Every structure is written in C-alpha cells, then in structure tokens.
Amino acid sequence: MTNTQRNFSSRNVSLAWIAGGAVWSLNALVGLRAHAGTGGFYAAEVVWLAVHGLVLIGIVGLLRSGATGDLRWGQAGLGLAAIGRILFICFEAASIILASDNLPVFPVAVMSTGVGMLIGGMAVARAGHWSGWTRFAPLVMGAYPFLLIVPVFAATGARPPDVIIAGWGATIAAVGVAMATHRAPAELSHV
C-alpha cells in the first residue's frame, strides 16, 4: 500500500468518525422523539444502524492507525469498544423487528463502548503519537457516558434527555477531527 492509499484510507476513517458523530447528534435530537412503530421511528432506527456502522469503522480505523503505539491493553480496549458498536447494531436491528427501542440491553452496549474507549483513549494519550487536545479526544469520548449518560440513567431510571445523548455524538466527531489532524504512526514509518 502506498502512502497515498494510506492517507486516503485515514481520511475516510476520519470522515466516518465525523459523519457518525454529526448524524448521531442530529438523530438524537430529532429521531429519539419518534413514537415506537411509526414511520419516523423506523427511519430513526435505520439511521442509528448507519451511525453505529460509521463509528465501528472509525474504531477499527483508530485501532489500525497505530495511535495506541505498542500498548496491547489499549488495542484490547479499542477491540472492546468495537464489540460495543457491534452490540449497538444488533440491538438497533432488534428494535426494528420489535418496533420498540425500549430494550434493557442497550446499557451493555453503552458500557462496553465507554470502557473500551476509556482504555483505548488512555493508550492513545500515553503513546504520545497525537499532541495537544487531540491526544485526549478518544479518552473524552470514552468518559462521556460515565460522566453524563450513566449518572442520569442511574438517578432517574429513564433514558437521559436527548441533548445529553446528542452530546456523545460531539465527542465522536471530535475523534474524527483529531484523527484527521495527525498522520498515523504506521504512515510515518513509510515516509
């Protein structure tokens, strides 16, 4: 693979993060209001499937980028985050089949994505291939659900307000911006 192909691939992964985060935020603000079983509900669920797919592409791209250095625990964390995204895809598909997104399994996907990104984000920060604020973007994405989503759910027993869920999308897009501003360590070794 040439450097041009690697750069193009890295750009595509960055775009997947950014698009996934932006559409996540928009769908959280608009799509979560659709009533179960309506056309709007099904449209929102299909959008969630696409969003989770884009974020999964982003996580796999981050894992393959070398941003975690040789820290295997960071790579394992990103692997766990990818499993969280796969779970989200499965749960969204089940929501479509059942005509309801009120499934008690969604917290499993939130937790595995959050823990995985926390671990992977710590590795990105420690490896030091990224600098400035970008070094901490994956860590913030992993911390977000534990700072806002989980506490609200724990306190109320209900889904957090749409704006809080939409905020996670902003952290997802930030990882894409961070990734776009850095060449992957694997690319640098081939220059």
mmCIF file of C-alpha atoms in Angstrom:
data_model
loop_
_atom_site.group_PDB
_atom_site.id
_atom_site.type_symbol
_atom_site.label_atom_id
_atom_site.label_comp_id
_atom_site.label_asym_id
_atom_site.label_seq_id
_atom_site.Cartn_x
_atom_site.Cartn_y
_atom_site.Cartn_z
ATOM 1 C CA MET A 1 0.000 0.000 0.000
ATOM 2 C CA THR A 2 1.386 3.392 -0.964
ATOM 3 C CA ASN A 3 1.395 6.448 1.288
ATOM 4 C CA THR A 4 -1.328 7.959 -0.889
ATOM 5 C CA GLN A 5 -3.558 4.925 -0.304
ATOM 6 C CA ARG A 6 -2.850 5.038 3.441
ATOM 7 C CA ASN A 7 -3.612 8.760 3.602
ATOM 8 C CA PHE A 8 -6.835 8.266 1.662
ATOM 9 C CA SER A 9 -7.808 5.442 3.990
ATOM 10 C CA SER A 10 -7.010 7.578 7.041
ATOM 11 C CA ARG A 11 -9.093 10.423 5.612
ATOM 12 C CA ASN A 12 -12.006 8.043 5.046
ATOM 13 C CA VAL A 13 -11.793 6.816 8.633
ATOM 14 C CA SER A 14 -11.720 10.405 9.888
ATOM 15 C CA LEU A 15 -14.766 11.184 7.772
ATOM 16 C CA ALA A 16 -16.556 8.124 9.171
ATOM 17 C CA TRP A 17 -15.949 9.428 12.715
ATOM 18 C CA ILE A 18 -17.044 12.957 11.836
ATOM 19 C CA ALA A 19 -20.132 11.894 9.875
ATOM 20 C CA GLY A 20 -21.053 9.321 12.512
ATOM 21 C CA GLY A 21 -20.774 11.894 15.288
ATOM 22 C CA ALA A 22 -22.664 14.614 13.436
ATOM 23 C CA VAL A 23 -25.505 12.327 12.378
ATOM 24 C CA TRP A 24 -25.529 10.805 15.903
ATOM 25 C CA SER A 25 -26.159 14.249 17.401
ATOM 26 C CA LEU A 26 -28.815 15.148 14.845
ATOM 27 C CA ASN A 27 -30.623 11.815 15.172
ATOM 28 C CA ALA A 28 -30.516 12.018 18.967
ATOM 29 C CA LEU A 29 -32.155 15.446 18.863
ATOM 30 C CA VAL A 30 -34.744 14.554 16.230
ATOM 31 C CA GLY A 31 -35.076 10.781 15.903
ATOM 32 C CA LEU A 32 -35.441 9.884 19.574
ATOM 33 C CA ARG A 33 -38.745 11.746 19.677
ATOM 34 C CA ALA A 34 -40.391 9.419 17.157
ATOM 35 C CA HIS A 35 -43.027 7.158 18.669
ATOM 36 C CA ALA A 36 -42.404 3.404 18.540
ATOM 37 C CA GLY A 37 -43.836 1.685 15.494
ATOM 38 C CA THR A 38 -44.249 4.875 13.440
ATOM 39 C CA GLY A 39 -42.540 5.701 10.162
ATOM 40 C CA GLY A 40 -40.353 8.214 11.972
ATOM 41 C CA PHE A 41 -39.299 5.519 14.445
ATOM 42 C CA TYR A 42 -38.238 3.155 11.670
ATOM 43 C CA ALA A 43 -36.392 5.938 9.840
ATOM 44 C CA ALA A 44 -34.530 6.888 13.032
ATOM 45 C CA GLU A 45 -33.610 3.257 13.711
ATOM 46 C CA VAL A 46 -32.200 2.824 10.201
ATOM 47 C CA VAL A 47 -30.158 5.999 10.735
ATOM 48 C CA TRP A 48 -28.887 4.578 14.071
ATOM 49 C CA LEU A 49 -27.778 1.425 12.234
ATOM 50 C CA ALA A 50 -25.765 3.547 9.800
ATOM 51 C CA VAL A 51 -24.332 5.714 12.586
ATOM 52 C CA HIS A 52 -23.171 2.726 14.614
ATOM 53 C CA GLY A 53 -21.628 1.280 11.451
ATOM 54 C CA LEU A 54 -19.717 4.521 10.822
ATOM 55 C CA VAL A 55 -18.474 4.631 14.421
ATOM 56 C CA LEU A 56 -17.441 0.960 14.157
ATOM 57 C CA ILE A 57 -15.419 1.818 11.031
ATOM 58 C CA GLY A 58 -13.856 4.683 12.978
ATOM 59 C CA ILE A 59 -12.908 2.491 15.938
ATOM 60 C CA VAL A 60 -11.371 -0.180 13.700
ATOM 61 C CA GLY A 61 -9.510 2.547 11.802
ATOM 62 C CA LEU A 62 -8.216 4.033 15.052
ATOM 63 C CA LEU A 63 -7.097 0.583 16.147
ATOM 64 C CA ARG A 64 -5.270 0.001 12.848
ATOM 65 C CA SER A 65 -3.753 3.504 12.810
ATOM 66 C CA GLY A 66 -1.135 2.727 15.441
ATOM 67 C CA ALA A 67 -2.251 5.645 17.640
ATOM 68 C CA THR A 68 -2.093 3.377 20.707
ATOM 69 C CA GLY A 69 1.528 2.552 19.973
ATOM 70 C CA ASP A 70 2.535 -0.928 21.055
ATOM 71 C CA LEU A 71 0.276 -0.852 24.114
ATOM 72 C CA ARG A 72 -1.666 -4.099 23.793
ATOM 73 C CA TRP A 73 -4.064 -3.114 26.560
ATOM 74 C CA GLY A 74 -5.020 -0.062 24.502
ATOM 75 C CA GLN A 75 -5.594 -2.214 21.456
ATOM 76 C CA ALA A 76 -7.725 -4.560 23.567
ATOM 77 C CA GLY A 77 -9.717 -1.558 24.799
ATOM 78 C CA LEU A 78 -10.463 -0.467 21.254
ATOM 79 C CA GLY A 79 -11.442 -4.069 20.491
ATOM 80 C CA LEU A 80 -13.953 -3.907 23.357
ATOM 81 C CA ALA A 81 -15.284 -0.602 22.014
ATOM 82 C CA ALA A 82 -15.748 -2.259 18.608
ATOM 83 C CA ILE A 83 -17.709 -5.062 20.280
ATOM 84 C CA GLY A 84 -19.882 -2.369 21.875
ATOM 85 C CA ARG A 85 -20.631 -0.950 18.432
ATOM 86 C CA ILE A 86 -21.482 -4.415 17.091
ATOM 87 C CA LEU A 87 -23.850 -4.851 20.041
ATOM 88 C CA PHE A 88 -25.454 -1.484 19.239
ATOM 89 C CA ILE A 89 -26.013 -2.632 15.644
ATOM 90 C CA CYS A 90 -27.602 -5.882 16.841
ATOM 91 C CA PHE A 91 -29.805 -4.080 19.376
ATOM 92 C CA GLU A 92 -30.940 -1.487 16.834
ATOM 93 C CA ALA A 93 -31.855 -4.304 14.427
ATOM 94 C CA ALA A 94 -33.826 -5.953 17.247
ATOM 95 C CA SER A 95 -35.564 -2.619 17.893
ATOM 96 C CA ILE A 96 -36.704 -2.541 14.279
ATOM 97 C CA ILE A 97 -38.004 -6.105 14.471
ATOM 98 C CA LEU A 98 -39.781 -5.487 17.803
ATOM 99 C CA ALA A 99 -40.996 -1.974 16.853
ATOM 100 C CA SER A 100 -39.599 -0.613 20.129
ATOM 101 C CA ASP A 101 -36.272 0.796 21.284
ATOM 102 C CA ASN A 102 -37.149 0.270 24.924
ATOM 103 C CA LEU A 103 -34.830 -2.727 25.240
ATOM 104 C CA PRO A 104 -32.990 -3.319 28.522
ATOM 105 C CA VAL A 105 -29.852 -4.469 26.677
ATOM 106 C CA PHE A 106 -28.725 -1.054 25.377
ATOM 107 C CA PRO A 107 -26.758 -0.239 28.566
ATOM 108 C CA VAL A 108 -24.483 -3.209 27.804
ATOM 109 C CA ALA A 109 -23.507 -1.585 24.504
ATOM 110 C CA VAL A 110 -23.051 1.808 26.172
ATOM 111 C CA MET A 111 -20.835 0.344 28.902
ATOM 112 C CA SER A 112 -18.663 -1.759 26.583
ATOM 113 C CA THR A 113 -18.154 1.150 24.192
ATOM 114 C CA GLY A 114 -17.406 3.536 27.048
ATOM 115 C CA VAL A 115 -14.994 1.229 28.890
ATOM 116 C CA GLY A 116 -13.286 0.266 25.635
ATOM 117 C CA MET A 117 -12.806 3.873 24.563
ATOM 118 C CA LEU A 118 -11.600 4.839 28.050
ATOM 119 C CA ILE A 119 -8.916 2.162 27.895
ATOM 120 C CA GLY A 120 -8.075 2.855 24.243
ATOM 121 C CA GLY A 121 -8.121 6.603 24.917
ATOM 122 C CA MET A 122 -5.683 6.231 27.808
ATOM 123 C CA ALA A 123 -3.371 4.318 25.479
ATOM 124 C CA VAL A 124 -3.614 7.000 22.769
ATOM 125 C CA ALA A 125 -2.790 9.670 25.360
ATOM 126 C CA ARG A 126 0.098 7.633 26.775
ATOM 127 C CA ALA A 127 1.573 6.590 23.416
ATOM 128 C CA GLY A 128 2.055 10.265 22.546
ATOM 129 C CA HIS A 129 1.676 9.961 18.763
ATOM 130 C CA TRP A 130 -1.005 12.662 18.911
ATOM 131 C CA SER A 131 -0.462 16.025 20.592
ATOM 132 C CA GLY A 132 -2.447 18.843 22.148
ATOM 133 C CA TRP A 133 -6.181 18.410 22.663
ATOM 134 C CA THR A 134 -6.324 15.680 20.017
ATOM 135 C CA ARG A 135 -4.320 13.360 22.253
ATOM 136 C CA PHE A 136 -7.276 13.223 24.661
ATOM 137 C CA ALA A 137 -10.215 13.100 22.221
ATOM 138 C CA PRO A 138 -10.681 9.287 22.358
ATOM 139 C CA LEU A 139 -10.416 9.403 26.164
ATOM 140 C CA VAL A 140 -13.129 12.074 26.365
ATOM 141 C CA MET A 141 -15.359 10.001 24.097
ATOM 142 C CA GLY A 142 -14.923 7.057 26.471
ATOM 143 C CA ALA A 143 -15.502 9.137 29.591
ATOM 144 C CA TYR A 144 -18.607 10.921 28.299
ATOM 145 C CA PRO A 145 -21.170 8.183 29.013
ATOM 146 C CA PHE A 146 -19.839 7.749 32.562
ATOM 147 C CA LEU A 147 -19.905 11.468 33.261
ATOM 148 C CA LEU A 148 -23.362 12.210 31.837
ATOM 149 C CA ILE A 149 -25.380 9.308 30.401
ATOM 150 C CA VAL A 150 -24.930 6.656 33.115
ATOM 151 C CA PRO A 151 -25.428 9.016 36.096
ATOM 152 C CA VAL A 152 -28.678 10.401 34.670
ATOM 153 C CA PHE A 153 -29.931 6.893 33.907
ATOM 154 C CA ALA A 154 -28.910 5.675 37.381
ATOM 155 C CA ALA A 155 -30.619 8.612 39.085
ATOM 156 C CA THR A 156 -33.851 8.518 37.110
ATOM 157 C CA GLY A 157 -34.138 5.000 35.693
ATOM 158 C CA ALA A 158 -35.044 6.614 32.373
ATOM 159 C CA ARG A 159 -33.214 7.471 29.186
ATOM 160 C CA PRO A 160 -31.303 10.744 29.610
ATOM 161 C CA PRO A 161 -32.573 13.863 27.823
ATOM 162 C CA ASP A 162 -31.928 13.891 24.091
ATOM 163 C CA VAL A 163 -29.398 16.719 24.389
ATOM 164 C CA ILE A 164 -27.196 14.579 26.659
ATOM 165 C CA ILE A 165 -27.311 11.674 24.233
ATOM 166 C CA ALA A 166 -26.578 14.106 21.380
ATOM 167 C CA GLY A 167 -23.500 15.330 23.250
ATOM 168 C CA TRP A 168 -21.867 11.926 22.897
ATOM 169 C CA GLY A 169 -22.033 12.461 19.135
ATOM 170 C CA ALA A 170 -19.984 15.639 19.507
ATOM 171 C CA THR A 171 -17.216 13.670 21.224
ATOM 172 C CA ILE A 172 -17.372 11.063 18.450
ATOM 173 C CA ALA A 173 -16.961 13.752 15.773
ATOM 174 C CA ALA A 174 -14.060 15.233 17.775
ATOM 175 C CA VAL A 175 -12.191 11.927 17.494
ATOM 176 C CA GLY A 176 -12.575 12.202 13.718
ATOM 177 C CA VAL A 177 -11.210 15.744 13.714
ATOM 178 C CA ALA A 178 -8.330 14.611 15.928
ATOM 179 C CA MET A 179 -7.556 11.706 13.630
ATOM 180 C CA ALA A 180 -7.701 13.953 10.567
ATOM 181 C CA THR A 181 -5.071 16.290 12.006
ATOM 182 C CA HIS A 182 -2.481 13.564 12.515
ATOM 183 C CA ARG A 183 -0.784 11.128 10.238
ATOM 184 C CA ALA A 184 -0.913 7.654 11.654
ATOM 185 C CA PRO A 185 2.354 6.306 13.100
ATOM 186 C CA ALA A 186 2.152 3.480 10.552
ATOM 187 C CA GLU A 187 2.139 6.104 7.762
ATOM 188 C CA LEU A 188 5.073 7.994 9.249
ATOM 189 C CA SER A 189 7.250 4.886 9.248
ATOM 190 C CA HIS A 190 6.817 4.551 5.471
ATOM 191 C CA VAL A 191 7.703 8.151 4.552
#
